PDB file of C-alpha atoms in Angstrom:
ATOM      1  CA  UNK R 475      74.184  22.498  98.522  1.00 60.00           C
ATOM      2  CA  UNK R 476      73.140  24.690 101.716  1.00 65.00           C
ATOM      3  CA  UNK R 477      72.441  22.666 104.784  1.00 74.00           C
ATOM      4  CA  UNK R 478      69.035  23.362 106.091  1.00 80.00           C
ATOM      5  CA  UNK R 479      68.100  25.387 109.023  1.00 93.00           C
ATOM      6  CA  UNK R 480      66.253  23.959 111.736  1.00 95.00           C
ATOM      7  CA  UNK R 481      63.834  25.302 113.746  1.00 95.00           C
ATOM      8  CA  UNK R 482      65.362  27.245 116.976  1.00 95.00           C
ATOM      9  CA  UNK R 483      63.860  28.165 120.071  1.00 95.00           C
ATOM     10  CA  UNK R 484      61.874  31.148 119.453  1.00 93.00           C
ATOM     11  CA  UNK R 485      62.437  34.938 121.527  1.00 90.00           C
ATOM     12  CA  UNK R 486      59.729  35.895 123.983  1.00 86.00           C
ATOM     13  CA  UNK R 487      57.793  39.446 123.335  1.00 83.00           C
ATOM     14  CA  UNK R 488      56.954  39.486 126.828  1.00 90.00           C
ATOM     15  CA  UNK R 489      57.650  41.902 129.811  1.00 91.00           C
ATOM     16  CA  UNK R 490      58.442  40.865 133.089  1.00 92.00           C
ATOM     17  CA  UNK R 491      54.916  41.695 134.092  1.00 95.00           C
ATOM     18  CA  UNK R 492      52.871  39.815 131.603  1.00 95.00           C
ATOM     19  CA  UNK R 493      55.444  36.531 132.184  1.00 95.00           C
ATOM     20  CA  UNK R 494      54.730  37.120 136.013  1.00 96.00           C
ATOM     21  CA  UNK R 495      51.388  36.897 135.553  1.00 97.00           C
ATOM     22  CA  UNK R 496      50.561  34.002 133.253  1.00 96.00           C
ATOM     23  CA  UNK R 497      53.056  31.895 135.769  1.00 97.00           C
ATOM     24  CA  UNK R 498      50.489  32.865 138.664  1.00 97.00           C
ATOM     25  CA  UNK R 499      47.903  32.204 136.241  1.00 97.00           C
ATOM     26  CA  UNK R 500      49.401  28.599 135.722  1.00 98.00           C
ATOM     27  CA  UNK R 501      50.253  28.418 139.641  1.00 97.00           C
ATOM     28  CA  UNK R 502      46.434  29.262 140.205  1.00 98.00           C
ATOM     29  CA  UNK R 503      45.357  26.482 137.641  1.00 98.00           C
ATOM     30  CA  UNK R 504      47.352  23.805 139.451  1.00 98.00           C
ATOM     31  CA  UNK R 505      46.221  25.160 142.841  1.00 98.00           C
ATOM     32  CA  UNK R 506      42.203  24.673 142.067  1.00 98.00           C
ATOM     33  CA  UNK R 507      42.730  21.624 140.877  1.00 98.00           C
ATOM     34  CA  UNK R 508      44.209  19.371 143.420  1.00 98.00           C
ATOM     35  CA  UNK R 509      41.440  21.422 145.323  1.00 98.00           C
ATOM     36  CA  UNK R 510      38.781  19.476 143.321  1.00 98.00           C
ATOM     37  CA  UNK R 511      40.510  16.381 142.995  1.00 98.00           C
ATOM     38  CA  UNK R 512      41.782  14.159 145.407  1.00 97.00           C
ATOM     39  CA  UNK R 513      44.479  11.394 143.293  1.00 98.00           C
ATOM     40  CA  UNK R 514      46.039  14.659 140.309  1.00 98.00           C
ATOM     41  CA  UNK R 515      48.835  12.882 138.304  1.00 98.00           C
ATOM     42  CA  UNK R 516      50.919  14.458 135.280  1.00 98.00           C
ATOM     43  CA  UNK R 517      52.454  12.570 132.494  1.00 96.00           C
ATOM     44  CA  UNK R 518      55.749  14.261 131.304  1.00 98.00           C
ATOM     45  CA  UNK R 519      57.434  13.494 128.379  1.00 97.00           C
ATOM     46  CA  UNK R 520      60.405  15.974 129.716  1.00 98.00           C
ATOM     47  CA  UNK R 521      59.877  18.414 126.469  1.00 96.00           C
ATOM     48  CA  UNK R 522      59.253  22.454 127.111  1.00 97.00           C
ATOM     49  CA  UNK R 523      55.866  22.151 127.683  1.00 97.00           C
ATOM     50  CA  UNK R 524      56.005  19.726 130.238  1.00 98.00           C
ATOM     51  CA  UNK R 525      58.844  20.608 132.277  1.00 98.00           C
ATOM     52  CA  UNK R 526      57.268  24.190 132.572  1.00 98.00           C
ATOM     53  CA  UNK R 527      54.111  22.407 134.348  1.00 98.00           C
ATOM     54  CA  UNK R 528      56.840  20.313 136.557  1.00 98.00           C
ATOM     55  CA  UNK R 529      58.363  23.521 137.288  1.00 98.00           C
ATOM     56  CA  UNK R 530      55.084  25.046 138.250  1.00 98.00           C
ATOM     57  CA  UNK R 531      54.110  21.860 139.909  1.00 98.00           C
ATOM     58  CA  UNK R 532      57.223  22.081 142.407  1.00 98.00           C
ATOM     59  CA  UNK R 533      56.510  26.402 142.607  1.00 97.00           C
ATOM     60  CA  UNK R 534      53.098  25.738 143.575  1.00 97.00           C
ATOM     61  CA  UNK R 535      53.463  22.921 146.347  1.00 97.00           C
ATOM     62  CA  UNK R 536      50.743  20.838 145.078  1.00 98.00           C
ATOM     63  CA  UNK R 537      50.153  17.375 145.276  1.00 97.00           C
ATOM     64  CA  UNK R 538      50.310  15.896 141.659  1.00 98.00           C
ATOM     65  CA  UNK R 539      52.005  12.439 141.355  1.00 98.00           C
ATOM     66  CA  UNK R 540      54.566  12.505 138.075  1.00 98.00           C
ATOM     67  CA  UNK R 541      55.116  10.203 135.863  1.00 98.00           C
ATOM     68  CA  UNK R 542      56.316   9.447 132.040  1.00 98.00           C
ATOM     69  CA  UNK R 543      56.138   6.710 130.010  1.00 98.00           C
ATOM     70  CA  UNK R 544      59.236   4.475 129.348  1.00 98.00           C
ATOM     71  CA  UNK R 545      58.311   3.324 126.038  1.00 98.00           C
ATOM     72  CA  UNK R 546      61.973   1.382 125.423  1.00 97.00           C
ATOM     73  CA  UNK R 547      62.613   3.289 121.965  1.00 98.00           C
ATOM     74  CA  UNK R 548      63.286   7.050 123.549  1.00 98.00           C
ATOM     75  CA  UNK R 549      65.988   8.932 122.971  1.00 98.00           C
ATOM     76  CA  UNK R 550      69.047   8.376 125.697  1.00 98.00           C
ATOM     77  CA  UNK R 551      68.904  11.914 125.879  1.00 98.00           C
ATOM     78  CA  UNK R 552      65.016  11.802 127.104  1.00 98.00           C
ATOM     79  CA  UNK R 553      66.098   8.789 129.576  1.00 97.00           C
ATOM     80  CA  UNK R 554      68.794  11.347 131.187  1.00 98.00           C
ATOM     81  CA  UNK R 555      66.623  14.380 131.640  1.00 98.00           C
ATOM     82  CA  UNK R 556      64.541  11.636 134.266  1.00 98.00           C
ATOM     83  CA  UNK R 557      67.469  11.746 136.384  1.00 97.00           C
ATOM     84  CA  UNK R 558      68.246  15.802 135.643  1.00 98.00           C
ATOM     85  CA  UNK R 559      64.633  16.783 135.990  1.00 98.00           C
ATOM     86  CA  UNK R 560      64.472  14.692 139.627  1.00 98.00           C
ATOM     87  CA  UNK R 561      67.686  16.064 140.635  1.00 98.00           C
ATOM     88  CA  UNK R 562      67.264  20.069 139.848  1.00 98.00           C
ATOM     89  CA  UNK R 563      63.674  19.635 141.736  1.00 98.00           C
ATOM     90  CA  UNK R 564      63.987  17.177 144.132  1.00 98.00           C
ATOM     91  CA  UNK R 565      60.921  15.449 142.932  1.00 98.00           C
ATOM     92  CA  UNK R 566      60.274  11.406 141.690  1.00 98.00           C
ATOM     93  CA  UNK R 567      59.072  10.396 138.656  1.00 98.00           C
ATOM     94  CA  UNK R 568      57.376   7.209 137.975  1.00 98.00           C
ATOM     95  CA  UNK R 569      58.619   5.079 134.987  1.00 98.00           C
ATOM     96  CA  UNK R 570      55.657   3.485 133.671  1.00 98.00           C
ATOM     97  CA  UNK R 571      56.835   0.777 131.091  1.00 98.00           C
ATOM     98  CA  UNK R 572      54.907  -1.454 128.598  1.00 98.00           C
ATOM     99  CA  UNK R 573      54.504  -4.863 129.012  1.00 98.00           C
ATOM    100  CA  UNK R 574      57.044  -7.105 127.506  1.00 98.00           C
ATOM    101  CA  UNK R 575      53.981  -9.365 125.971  1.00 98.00           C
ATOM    102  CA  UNK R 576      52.479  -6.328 124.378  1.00 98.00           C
ATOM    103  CA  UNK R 577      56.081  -5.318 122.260  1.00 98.00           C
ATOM    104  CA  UNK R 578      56.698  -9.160 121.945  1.00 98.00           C
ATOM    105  CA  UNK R 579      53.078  -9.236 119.851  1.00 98.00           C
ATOM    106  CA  UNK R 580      53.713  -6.175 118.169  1.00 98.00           C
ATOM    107  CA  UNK R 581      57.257  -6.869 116.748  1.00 98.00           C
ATOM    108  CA  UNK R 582      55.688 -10.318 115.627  1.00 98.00           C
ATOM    109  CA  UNK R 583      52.953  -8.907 113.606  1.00 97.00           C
ATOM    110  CA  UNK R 584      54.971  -6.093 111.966  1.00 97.00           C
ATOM    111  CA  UNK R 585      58.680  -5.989 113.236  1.00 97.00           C
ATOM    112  CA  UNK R 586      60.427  -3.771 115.309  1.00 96.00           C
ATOM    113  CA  UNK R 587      60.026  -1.007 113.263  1.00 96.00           C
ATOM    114  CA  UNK R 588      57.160  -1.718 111.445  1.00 96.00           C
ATOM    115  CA  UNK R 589      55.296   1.316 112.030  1.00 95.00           C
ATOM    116  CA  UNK R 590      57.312   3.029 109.433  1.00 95.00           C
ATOM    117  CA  UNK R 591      54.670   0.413 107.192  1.00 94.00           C
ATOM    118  CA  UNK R 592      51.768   2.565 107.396  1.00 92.00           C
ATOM    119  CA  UNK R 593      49.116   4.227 110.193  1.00 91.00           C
ATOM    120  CA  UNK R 594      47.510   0.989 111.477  1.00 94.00           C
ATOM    121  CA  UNK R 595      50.946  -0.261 112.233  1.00 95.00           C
ATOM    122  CA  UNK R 596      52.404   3.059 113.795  1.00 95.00           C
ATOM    123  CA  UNK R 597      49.321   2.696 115.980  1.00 94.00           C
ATOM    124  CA  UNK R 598      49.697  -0.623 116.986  1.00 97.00           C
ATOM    125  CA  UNK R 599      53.122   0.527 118.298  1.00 97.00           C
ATOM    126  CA  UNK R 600      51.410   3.789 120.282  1.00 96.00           C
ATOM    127  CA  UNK R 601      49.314   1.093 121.314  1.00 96.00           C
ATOM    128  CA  UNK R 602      51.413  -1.319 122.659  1.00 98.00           C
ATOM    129  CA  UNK R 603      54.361   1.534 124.105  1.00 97.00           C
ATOM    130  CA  UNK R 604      52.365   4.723 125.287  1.00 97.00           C
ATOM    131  CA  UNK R 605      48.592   4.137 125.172  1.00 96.00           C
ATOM    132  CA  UNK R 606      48.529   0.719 127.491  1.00 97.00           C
ATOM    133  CA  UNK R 607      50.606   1.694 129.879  1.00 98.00           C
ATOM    134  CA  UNK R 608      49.042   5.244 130.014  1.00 97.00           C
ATOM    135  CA  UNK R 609      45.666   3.181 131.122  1.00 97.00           C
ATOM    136  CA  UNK R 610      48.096   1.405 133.702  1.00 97.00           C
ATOM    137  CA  UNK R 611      49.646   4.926 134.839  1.00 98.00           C
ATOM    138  CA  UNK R 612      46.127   6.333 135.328  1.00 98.00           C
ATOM    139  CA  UNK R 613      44.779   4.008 137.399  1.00 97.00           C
ATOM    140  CA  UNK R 614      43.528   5.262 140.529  1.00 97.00           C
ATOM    141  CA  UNK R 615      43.713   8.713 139.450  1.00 98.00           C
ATOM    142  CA  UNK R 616      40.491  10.816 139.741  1.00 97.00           C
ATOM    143  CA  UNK R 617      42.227  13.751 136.983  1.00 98.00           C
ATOM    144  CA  UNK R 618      45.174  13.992 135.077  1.00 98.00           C
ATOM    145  CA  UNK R 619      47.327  16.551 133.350  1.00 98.00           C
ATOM    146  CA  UNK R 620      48.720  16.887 130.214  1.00 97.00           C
ATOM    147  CA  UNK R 621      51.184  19.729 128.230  1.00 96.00           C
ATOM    148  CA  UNK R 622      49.127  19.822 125.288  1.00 95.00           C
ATOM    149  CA  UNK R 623      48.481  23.313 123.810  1.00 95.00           C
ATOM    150  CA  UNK R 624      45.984  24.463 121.518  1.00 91.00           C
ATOM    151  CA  UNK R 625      48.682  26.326 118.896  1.00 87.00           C
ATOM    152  CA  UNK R 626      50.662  23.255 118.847  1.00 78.00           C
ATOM    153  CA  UNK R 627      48.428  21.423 115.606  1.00 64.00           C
ATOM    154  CA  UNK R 628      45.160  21.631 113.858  1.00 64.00           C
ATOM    155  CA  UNK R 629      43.940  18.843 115.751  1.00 62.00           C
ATOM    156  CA  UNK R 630      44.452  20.921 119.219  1.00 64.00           C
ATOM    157  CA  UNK R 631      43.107  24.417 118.065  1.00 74.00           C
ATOM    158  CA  UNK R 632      39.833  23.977 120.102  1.00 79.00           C
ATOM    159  CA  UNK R 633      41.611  22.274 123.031  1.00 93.00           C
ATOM    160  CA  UNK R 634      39.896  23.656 126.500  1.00 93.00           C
ATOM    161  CA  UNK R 635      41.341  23.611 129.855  1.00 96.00           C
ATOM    162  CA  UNK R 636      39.160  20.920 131.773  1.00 97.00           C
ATOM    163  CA  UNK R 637      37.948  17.991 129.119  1.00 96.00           C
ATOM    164  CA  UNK R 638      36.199  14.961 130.725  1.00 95.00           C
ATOM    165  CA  UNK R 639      38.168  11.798 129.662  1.00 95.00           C
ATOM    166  CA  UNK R 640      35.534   9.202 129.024  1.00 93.00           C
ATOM    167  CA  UNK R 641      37.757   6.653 127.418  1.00 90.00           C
ATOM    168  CA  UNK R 642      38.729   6.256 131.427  1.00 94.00           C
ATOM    169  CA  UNK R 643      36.281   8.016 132.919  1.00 95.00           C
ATOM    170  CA  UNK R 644      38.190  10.651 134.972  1.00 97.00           C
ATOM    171  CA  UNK R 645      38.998  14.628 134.308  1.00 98.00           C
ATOM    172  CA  UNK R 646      41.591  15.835 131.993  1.00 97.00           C
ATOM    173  CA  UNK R 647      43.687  18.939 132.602  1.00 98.00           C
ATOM    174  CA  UNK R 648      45.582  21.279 129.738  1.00 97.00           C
ATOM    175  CA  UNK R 649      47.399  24.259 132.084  1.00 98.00           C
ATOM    176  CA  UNK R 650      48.814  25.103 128.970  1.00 97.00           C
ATOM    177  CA  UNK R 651      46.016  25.301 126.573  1.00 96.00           C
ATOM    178  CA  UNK R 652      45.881  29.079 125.868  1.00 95.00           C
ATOM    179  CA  UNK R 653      50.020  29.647 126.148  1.00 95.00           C
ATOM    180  CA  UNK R 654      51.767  29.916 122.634  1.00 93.00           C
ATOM    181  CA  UNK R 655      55.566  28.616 121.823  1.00 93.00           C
ATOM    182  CA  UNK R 656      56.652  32.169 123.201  1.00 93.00           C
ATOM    183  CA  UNK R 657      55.145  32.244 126.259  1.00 95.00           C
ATOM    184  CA  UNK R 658      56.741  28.596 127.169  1.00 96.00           C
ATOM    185  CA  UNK R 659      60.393  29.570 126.636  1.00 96.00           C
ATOM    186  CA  UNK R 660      59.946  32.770 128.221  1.00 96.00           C
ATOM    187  CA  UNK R 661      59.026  31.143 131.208  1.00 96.00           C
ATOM    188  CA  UNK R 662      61.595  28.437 130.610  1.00 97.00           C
ATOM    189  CA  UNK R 663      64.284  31.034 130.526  1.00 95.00           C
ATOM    190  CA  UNK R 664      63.085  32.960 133.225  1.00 94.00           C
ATOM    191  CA  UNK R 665      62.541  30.378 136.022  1.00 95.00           C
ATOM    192  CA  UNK R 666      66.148  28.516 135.269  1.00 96.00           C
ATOM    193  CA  UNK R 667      64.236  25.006 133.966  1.00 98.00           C
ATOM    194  CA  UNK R 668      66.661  22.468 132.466  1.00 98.00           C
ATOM    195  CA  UNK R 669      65.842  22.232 128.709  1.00 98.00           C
ATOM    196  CA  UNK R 670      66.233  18.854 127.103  1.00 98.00           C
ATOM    197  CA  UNK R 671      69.585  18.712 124.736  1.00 98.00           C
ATOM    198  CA  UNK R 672      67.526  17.659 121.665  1.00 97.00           C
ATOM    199  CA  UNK R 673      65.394  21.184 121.846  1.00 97.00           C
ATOM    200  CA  UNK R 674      68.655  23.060 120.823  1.00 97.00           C
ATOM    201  CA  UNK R 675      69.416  20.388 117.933  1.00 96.00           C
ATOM    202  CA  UNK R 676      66.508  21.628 116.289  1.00 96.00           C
ATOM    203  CA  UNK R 677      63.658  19.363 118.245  1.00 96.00           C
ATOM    204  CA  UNK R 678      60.526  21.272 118.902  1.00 94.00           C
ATOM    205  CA  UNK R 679      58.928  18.483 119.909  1.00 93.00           C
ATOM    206  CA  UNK R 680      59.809  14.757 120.723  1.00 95.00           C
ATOM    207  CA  UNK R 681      58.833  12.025 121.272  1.00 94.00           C
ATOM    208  CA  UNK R 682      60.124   8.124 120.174  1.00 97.00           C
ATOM    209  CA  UNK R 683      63.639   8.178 118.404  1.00 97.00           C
ATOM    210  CA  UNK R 684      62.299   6.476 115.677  1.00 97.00           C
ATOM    211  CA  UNK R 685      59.325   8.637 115.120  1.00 95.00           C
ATOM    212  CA  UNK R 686      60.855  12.261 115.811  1.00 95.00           C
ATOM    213  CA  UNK R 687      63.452  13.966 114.057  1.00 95.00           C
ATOM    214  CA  UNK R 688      64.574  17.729 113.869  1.00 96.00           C
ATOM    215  CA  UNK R 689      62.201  20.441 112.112  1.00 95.00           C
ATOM    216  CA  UNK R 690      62.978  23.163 108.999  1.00 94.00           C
ATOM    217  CA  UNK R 691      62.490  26.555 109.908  1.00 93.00           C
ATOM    218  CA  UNK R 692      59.278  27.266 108.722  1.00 89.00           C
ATOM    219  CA  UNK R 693      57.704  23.418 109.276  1.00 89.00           C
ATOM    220  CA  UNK R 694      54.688  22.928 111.368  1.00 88.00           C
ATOM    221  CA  UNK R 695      56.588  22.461 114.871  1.00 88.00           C
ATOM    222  CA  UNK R 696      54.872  18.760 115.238  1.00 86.00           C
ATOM    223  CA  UNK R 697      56.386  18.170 111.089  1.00 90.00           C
ATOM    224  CA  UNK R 698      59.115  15.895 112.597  1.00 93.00           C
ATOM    225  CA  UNK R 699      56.699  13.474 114.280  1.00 92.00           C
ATOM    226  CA  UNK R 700      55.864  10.846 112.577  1.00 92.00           C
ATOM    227  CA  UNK R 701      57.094  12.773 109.218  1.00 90.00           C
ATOM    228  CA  UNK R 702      56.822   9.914 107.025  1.00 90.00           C
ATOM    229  CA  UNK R 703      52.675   9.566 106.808  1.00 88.00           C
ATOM    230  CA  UNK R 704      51.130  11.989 105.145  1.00 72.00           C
ATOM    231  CA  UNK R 705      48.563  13.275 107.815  1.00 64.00           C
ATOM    232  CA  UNK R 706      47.318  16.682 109.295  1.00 57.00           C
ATOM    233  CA  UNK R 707      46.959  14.534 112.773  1.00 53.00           C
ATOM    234  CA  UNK R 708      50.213  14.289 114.581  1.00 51.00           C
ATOM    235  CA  UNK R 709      48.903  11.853 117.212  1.00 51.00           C
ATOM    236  CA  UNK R 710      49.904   8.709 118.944  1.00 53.00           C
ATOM    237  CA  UNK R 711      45.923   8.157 120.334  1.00 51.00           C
ATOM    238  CA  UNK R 712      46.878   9.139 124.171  1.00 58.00           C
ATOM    239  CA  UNK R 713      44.973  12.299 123.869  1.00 47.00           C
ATOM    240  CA  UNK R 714      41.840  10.457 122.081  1.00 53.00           C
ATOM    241  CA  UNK R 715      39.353  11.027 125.023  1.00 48.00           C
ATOM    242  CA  UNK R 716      36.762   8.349 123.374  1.00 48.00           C
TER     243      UNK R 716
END
């Protein structure tokens, strides 16, 4: 039997020119907001996406507070890139971690891994790991950033730039929203930024070790999160503005 290919990062069909000018584009984006907003903070999960906006963060000088959320079940290899990412651009980044009463409540209603059970479980772990703590992270903050893009799922396709957050009342940012998978690596390999070791094990995205694995050739590029329920919406709830 033929082992299966996994998905690779993809080749960039752009020029020098076009790159150039989506990264002022993106520079330009970042600028007018902290121009608006007075508290800007960015949640990384140190994947492509996000470490391009870090890297455009640091080009641009702005004043956006970084942070990422230390849900206890990520990859080692997502722990490390903290340290890489702070090191290569001299900035911090903010662990935000859940509270030990929320996981304690959540392993004793369905286990440790008990979101494998079903979608009411697996949220009850986004819940308890990501979506909490996200509220903690934020607040304070009067806008906040994300590396969502509107190719990345069906449930993104109408994805906008500025979105009003009302689940906690504040602005929502998407730099990214109009860039496709292309346009991120090109700028990835262009501007030097470090590229977490699970992208070139086949990784497209990831998130939780238990809930990511690596993706076919072929596979929606969001197939390996969460594989196991059978949904169209690849989404822990962070991003669920109501």
């Amino acid at each position: 039997m033929m082992s299966p290919k996994f998905w690779t990062i993809p080749k960039s069909t752009l020029t020098a020119q076009q790159l150039a000018e989506k990264s002022a584009i993106l520079q330009g984006r970042l600028t007018a907001i902290t121009a608006r907003f007075s508290d800007v903070r960015f949640a990384t999960s140190l994947a492509a996406e996000d470490m391009v906006i870090t890297a455009a963060i640091v080009k641009a000088k702005v004043a956006i507070h970084l942070f990422t959320l230390a849900t206890g079940r990520l990859h080692q290899a997502t722990v490390d890139m903290v340290n890489t990412t702070e090191a290569h651009y001299g900035v911090q980044i903010l662990k935000v971690y859940p509270e030990e009463s929320d996981v304690e409540a959540f392993v004793d209603q369905y286990g440790m891994n008990g979101f494998y059970d079903g979608e009411e479980a697996k949220k009850a772990c986004c819940g308890a790991r990501k979506i909490k703590p996200l509220n903690s992270a934020l607040l304070g903050a009067d806008a906040w950033l994300t590396g969502q893009r509107r190719e990345q799922s069906t449930t993104r396709t109408e994805l906008h730039f500025e979105e009003l957050d009302d689940a906690r009342g504040i602005a929502k940012f998407n730099p990214l929203f109009d860039w496709t998978e292309s346009d991120v690596w090109a700028y990835i390999q262009q501007e030097l930024v470090p590229i977490h070791p699970l992208h070139l094990q086949g990784y497209p995205s990831i998130g939780c070790e238990p809930c990511t694995r690596p993706v076919k050739q072929g596979e929606d590029i969001r197939a390996g999160r969460w594989w196991w329920l059978q949904s169209d919406s690849k989404e822990c709830g962070l991003h669920a503005n109501k």
